[in-house]
mmCIF file of C-alpha atoms in Angstrom:
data_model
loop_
_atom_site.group_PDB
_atom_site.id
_atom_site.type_symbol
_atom_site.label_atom_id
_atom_site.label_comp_id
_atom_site.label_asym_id
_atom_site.label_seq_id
_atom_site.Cartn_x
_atom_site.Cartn_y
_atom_site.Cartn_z
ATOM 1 C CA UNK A 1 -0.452 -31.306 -14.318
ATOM 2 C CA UNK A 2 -3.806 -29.097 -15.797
ATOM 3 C CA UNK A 3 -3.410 -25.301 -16.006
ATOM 4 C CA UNK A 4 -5.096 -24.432 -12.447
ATOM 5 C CA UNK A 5 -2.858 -26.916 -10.691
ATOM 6 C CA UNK A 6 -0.141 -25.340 -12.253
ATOM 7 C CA UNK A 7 -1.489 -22.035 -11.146
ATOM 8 C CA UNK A 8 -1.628 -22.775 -7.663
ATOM 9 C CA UNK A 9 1.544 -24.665 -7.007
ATOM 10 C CA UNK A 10 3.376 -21.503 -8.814
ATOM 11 C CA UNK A 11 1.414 -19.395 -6.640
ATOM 12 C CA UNK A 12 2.732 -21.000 -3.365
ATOM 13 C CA UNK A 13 6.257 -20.760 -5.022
ATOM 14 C CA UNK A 14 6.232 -17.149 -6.055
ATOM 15 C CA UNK A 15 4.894 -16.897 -2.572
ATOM 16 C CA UNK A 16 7.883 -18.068 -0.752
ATOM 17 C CA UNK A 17 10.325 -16.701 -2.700
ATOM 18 C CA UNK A 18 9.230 -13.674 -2.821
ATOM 19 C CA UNK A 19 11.283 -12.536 0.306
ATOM 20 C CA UNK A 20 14.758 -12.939 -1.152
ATOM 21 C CA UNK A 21 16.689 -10.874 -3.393
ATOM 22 C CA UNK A 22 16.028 -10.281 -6.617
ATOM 23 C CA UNK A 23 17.797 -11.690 -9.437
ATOM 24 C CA UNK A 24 18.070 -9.998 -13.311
ATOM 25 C CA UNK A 25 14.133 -9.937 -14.389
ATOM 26 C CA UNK A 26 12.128 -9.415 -17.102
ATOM 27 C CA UNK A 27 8.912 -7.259 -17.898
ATOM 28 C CA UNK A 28 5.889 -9.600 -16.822
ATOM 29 C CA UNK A 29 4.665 -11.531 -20.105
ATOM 30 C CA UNK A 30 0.982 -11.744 -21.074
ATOM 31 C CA UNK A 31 0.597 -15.127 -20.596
ATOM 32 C CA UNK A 32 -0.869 -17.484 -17.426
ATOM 33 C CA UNK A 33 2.444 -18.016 -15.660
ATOM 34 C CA UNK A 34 3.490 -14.456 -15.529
ATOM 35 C CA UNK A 35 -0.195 -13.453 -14.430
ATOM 36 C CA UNK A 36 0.232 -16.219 -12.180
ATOM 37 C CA UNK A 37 3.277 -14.908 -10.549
ATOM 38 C CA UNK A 38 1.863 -11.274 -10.562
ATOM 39 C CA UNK A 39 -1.275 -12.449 -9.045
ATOM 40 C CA UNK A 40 0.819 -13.871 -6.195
ATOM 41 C CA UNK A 41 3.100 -11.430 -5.859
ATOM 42 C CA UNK A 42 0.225 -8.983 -5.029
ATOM 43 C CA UNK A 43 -1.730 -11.676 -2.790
ATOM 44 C CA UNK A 44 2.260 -11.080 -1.098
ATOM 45 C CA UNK A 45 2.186 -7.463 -0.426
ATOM 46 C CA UNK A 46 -1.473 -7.273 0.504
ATOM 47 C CA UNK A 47 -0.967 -10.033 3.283
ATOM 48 C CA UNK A 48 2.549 -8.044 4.260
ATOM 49 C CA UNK A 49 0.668 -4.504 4.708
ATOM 50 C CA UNK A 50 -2.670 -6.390 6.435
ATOM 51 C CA UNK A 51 0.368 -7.994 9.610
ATOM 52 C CA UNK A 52 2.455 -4.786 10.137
ATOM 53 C CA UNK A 53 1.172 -1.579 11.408
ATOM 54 C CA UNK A 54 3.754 1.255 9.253
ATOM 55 C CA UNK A 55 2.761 1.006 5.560
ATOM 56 C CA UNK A 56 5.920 3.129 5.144
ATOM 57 C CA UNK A 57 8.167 0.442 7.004
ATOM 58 C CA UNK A 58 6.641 -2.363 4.539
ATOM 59 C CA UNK A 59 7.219 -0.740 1.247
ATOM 60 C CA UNK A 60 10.874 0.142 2.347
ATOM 61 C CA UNK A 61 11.210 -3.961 3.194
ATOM 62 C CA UNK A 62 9.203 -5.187 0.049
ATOM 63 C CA UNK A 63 12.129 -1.975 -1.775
ATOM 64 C CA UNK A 64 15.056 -3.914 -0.296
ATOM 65 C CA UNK A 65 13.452 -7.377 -1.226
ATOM 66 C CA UNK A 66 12.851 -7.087 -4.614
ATOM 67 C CA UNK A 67 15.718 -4.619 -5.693
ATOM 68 C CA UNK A 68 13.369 -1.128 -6.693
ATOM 69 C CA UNK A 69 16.225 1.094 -5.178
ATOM 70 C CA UNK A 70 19.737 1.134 -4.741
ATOM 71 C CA UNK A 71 18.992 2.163 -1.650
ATOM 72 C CA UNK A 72 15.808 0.910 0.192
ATOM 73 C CA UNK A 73 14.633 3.800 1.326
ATOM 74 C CA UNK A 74 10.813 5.491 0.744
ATOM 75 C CA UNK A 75 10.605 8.725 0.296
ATOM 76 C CA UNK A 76 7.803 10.942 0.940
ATOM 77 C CA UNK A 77 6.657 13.748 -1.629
ATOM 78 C CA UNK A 78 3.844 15.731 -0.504
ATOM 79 C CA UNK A 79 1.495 16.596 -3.518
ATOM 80 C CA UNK A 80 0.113 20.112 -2.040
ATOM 81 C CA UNK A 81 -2.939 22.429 -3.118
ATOM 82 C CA UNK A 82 -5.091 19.280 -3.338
ATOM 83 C CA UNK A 83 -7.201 19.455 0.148
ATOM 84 C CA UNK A 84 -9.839 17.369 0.949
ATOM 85 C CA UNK A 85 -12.356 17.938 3.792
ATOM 86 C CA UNK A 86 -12.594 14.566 6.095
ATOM 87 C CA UNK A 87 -16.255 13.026 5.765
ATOM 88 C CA UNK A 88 -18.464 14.106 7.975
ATOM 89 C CA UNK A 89 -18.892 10.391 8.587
ATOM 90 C CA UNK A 90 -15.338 9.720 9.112
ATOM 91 C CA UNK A 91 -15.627 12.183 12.161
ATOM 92 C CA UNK A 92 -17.229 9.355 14.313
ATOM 93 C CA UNK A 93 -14.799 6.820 12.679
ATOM 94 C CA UNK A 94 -11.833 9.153 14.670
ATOM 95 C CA UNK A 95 -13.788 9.863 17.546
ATOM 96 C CA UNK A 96 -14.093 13.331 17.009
ATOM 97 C CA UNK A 97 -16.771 16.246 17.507
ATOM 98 C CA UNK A 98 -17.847 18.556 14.197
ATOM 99 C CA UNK A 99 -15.264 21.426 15.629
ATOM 100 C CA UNK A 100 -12.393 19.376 16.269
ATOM 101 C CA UNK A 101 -9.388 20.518 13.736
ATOM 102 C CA UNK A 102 -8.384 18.031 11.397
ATOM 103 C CA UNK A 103 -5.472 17.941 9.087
ATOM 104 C CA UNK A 104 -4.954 16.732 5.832
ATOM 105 C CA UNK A 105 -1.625 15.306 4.036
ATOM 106 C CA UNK A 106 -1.673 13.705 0.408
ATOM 107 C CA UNK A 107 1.908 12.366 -0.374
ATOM 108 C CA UNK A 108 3.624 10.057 -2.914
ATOM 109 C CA UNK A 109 5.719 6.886 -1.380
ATOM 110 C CA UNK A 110 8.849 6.636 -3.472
ATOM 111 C CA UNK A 111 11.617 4.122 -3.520
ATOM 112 C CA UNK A 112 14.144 5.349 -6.135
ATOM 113 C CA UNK A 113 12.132 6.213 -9.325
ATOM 114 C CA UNK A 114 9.089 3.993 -8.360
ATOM 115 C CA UNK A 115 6.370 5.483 -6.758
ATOM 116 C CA UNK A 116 4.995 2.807 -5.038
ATOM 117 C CA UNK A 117 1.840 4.614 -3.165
ATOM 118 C CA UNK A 118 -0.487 7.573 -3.223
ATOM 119 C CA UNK A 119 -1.882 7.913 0.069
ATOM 120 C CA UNK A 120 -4.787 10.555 1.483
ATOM 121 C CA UNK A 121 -4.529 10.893 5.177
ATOM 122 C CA UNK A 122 -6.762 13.017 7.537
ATOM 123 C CA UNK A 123 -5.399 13.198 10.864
ATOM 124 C CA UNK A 124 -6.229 14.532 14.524
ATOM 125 C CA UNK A 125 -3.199 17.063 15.412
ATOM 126 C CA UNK A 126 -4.095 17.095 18.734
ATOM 127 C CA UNK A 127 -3.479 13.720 19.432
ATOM 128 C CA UNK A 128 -0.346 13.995 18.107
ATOM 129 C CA UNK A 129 3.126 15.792 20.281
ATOM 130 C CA UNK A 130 3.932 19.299 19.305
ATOM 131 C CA UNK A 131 7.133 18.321 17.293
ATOM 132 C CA UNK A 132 5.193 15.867 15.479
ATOM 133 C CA UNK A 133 3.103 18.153 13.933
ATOM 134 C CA UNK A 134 5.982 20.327 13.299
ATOM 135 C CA UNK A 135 7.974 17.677 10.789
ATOM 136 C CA UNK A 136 4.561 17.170 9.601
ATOM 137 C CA UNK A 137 3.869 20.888 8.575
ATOM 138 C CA UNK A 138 7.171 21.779 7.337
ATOM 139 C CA UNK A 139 9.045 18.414 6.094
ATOM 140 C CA UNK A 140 7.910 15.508 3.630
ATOM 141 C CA UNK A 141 9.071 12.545 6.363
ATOM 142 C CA UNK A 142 6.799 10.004 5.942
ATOM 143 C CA UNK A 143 3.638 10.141 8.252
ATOM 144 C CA UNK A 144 4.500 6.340 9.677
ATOM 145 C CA UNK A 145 7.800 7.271 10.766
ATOM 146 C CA UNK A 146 7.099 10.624 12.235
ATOM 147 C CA UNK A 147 4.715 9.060 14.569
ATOM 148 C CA UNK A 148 6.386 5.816 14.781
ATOM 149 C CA UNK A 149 7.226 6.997 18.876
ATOM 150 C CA UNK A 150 3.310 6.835 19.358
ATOM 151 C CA UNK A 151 3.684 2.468 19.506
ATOM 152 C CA UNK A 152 0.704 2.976 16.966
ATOM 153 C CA UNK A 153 -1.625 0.045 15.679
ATOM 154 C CA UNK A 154 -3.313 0.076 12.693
ATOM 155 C CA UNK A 155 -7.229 -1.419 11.931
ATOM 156 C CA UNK A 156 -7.308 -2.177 8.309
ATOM 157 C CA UNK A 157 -11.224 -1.342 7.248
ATOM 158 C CA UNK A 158 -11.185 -2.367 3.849
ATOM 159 C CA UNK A 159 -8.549 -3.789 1.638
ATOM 160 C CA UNK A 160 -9.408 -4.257 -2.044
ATOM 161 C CA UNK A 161 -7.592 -5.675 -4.589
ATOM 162 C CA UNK A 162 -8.154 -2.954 -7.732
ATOM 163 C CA UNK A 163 -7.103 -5.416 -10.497
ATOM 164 C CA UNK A 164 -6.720 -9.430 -10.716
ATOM 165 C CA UNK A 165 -4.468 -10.766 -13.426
ATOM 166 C CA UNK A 166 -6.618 -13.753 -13.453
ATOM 167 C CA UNK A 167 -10.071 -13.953 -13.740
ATOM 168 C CA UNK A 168 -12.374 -14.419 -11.041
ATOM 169 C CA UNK A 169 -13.187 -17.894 -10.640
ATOM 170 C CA UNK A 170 -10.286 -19.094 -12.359
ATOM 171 C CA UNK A 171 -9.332 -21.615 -10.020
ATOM 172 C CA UNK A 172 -12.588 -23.267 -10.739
ATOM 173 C CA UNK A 173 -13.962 -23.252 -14.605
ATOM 174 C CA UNK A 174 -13.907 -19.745 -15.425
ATOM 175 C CA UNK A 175 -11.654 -19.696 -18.839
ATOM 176 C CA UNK A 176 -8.228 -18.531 -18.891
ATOM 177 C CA UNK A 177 -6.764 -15.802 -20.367
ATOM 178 C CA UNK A 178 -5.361 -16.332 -23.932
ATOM 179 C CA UNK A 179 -1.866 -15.586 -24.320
ATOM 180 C CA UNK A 180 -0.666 -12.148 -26.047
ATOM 181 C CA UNK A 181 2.916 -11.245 -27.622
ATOM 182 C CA UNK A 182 4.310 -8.406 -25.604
ATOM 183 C CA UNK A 183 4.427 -7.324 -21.766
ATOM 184 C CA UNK A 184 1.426 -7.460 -19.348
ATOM 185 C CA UNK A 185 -0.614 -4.576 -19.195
ATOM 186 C CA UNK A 186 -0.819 -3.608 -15.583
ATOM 187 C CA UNK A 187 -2.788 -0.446 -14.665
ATOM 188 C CA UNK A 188 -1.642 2.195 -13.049
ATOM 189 C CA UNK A 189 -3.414 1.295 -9.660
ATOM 190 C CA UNK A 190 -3.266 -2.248 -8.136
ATOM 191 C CA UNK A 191 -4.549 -2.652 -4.221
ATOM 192 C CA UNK A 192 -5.995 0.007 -1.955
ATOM 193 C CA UNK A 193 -6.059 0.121 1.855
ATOM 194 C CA UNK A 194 -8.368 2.307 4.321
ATOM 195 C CA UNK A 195 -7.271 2.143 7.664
ATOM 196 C CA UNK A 196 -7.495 3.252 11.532
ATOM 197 C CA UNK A 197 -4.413 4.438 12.964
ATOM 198 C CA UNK A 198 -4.481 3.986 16.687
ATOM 199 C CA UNK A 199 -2.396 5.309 19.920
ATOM 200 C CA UNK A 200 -0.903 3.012 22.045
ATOM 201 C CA UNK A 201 -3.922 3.813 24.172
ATOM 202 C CA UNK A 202 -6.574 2.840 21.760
ATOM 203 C CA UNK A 203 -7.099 6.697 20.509
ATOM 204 C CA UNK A 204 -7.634 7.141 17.024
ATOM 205 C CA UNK A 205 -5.806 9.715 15.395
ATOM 206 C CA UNK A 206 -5.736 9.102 11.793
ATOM 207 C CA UNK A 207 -7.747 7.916 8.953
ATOM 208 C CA UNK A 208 -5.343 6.939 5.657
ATOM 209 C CA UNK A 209 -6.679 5.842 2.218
ATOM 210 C CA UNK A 210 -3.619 4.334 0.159
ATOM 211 C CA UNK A 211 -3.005 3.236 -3.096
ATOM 212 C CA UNK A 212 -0.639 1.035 -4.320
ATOM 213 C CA UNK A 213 0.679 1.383 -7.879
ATOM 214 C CA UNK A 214 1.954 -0.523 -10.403
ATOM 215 C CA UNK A 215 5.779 0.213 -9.610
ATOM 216 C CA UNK A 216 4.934 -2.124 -6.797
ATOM 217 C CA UNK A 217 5.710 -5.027 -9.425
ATOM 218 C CA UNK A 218 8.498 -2.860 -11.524
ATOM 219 C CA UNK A 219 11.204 -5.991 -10.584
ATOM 220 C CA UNK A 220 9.381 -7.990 -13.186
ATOM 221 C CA UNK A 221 9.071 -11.688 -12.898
ATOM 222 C CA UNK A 222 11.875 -14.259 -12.199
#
């Protein structure tokens, strides 16, 4: 079996185990079949977040799955004094007039030590009840759950993958990487989302931008 066809049917293996418990791991090499398995293992979480509306809900599975945590649980930490305005573009994406109030959260998704996400969300308070907007303004609950009662859907608008282990092309001719002593370098962010969140009656009421880290892959490879 050549190196791509090894790539690929490790891919689709890495793929379908990904779902179970983890076992004892180690740090992700710098060679092809770690890549390989980091490569699918991020193919994984990108195709989990794209089917499932609460980006809190599938971190605290993918937690659970792959062992982050003792307990799978995500935690929210609110990073505060960091306000951005919404884009005066991103008024039309929400359906909103120039005067309309809009609110702004910027929090850190944790699971156990690994902070998994760092997400900017703008959102439209008055599409939101009265108590949601008071566990919003005076707790760190994550935004997904606190409006989880709104039957929500979410419209991804981009997703982008912020670093490939392999090279693009590689599953054609592009040359492989060489292999190095020591653990994979992974940077510190990995896959980014922008997305729609939508009422159950097709009213958007908040734009998120979230980043996924490199803690997303702290289980190591099998």
């Amino acid at each position: 079996m050549n190196s791509r066809a090894f790539i690929a049917a490790g891919s689709i293996a890495v793929m379908a185990a990904s779902s179970g418990p983890a076992t004892a791991r180690e740090a992700f090499g710098d060679d092809v079949a770690s890549r390989t398995q980091a490569l699918a293992l991020l193919q994984t979480l990108n195709a989990d977040l794209l089917s499932h509306p609460s980006a809190t809900l599938t971190l605290e599975r993918w937690c659970g799955d792959h062992g982050l945590a003792g307990e799978a649980k995500i935690v929210a930490n609110r990073v505060k004094g960091q306000d951005k305005p919404l884009p005066a573009a991103d008024r039309d994406t929400l359906g909103i007039g120039p005067d309309e109030p809009v609110r702004y959260r910027r929090v850190r998704l944790s699971c156990g030590s690994h902070v998994l996400s760092e997400a900017d969300n703008w959102y439209v308070p008055s599409r939101l009840t009265a108590e949601m907007n008071r566990i919003l303004d005076s707790t760190d609950q994550p935004f997904g759950k606190v409006v989880q009662a709104l039957h929500f859907r979410r419209q991804t608008i981009s997703a982008d993958l912020l670093w490939s282990p392999l090279p693009k092309g590689w599953e054609m001719e592009a040359p492989l990487p060489a292999a190095h002593p020591g653990p994979l370098a992974i940077p510190h962010e990995v896959l980014r989302h922008r997305a729609v969140l939508y009422t159950e009656a097709n009213q958007p009421f908040s734009l998120v931008v979230e980043t996924y880290t490199a803690d997303v892959l702290a289980f190591g490879k099998r």
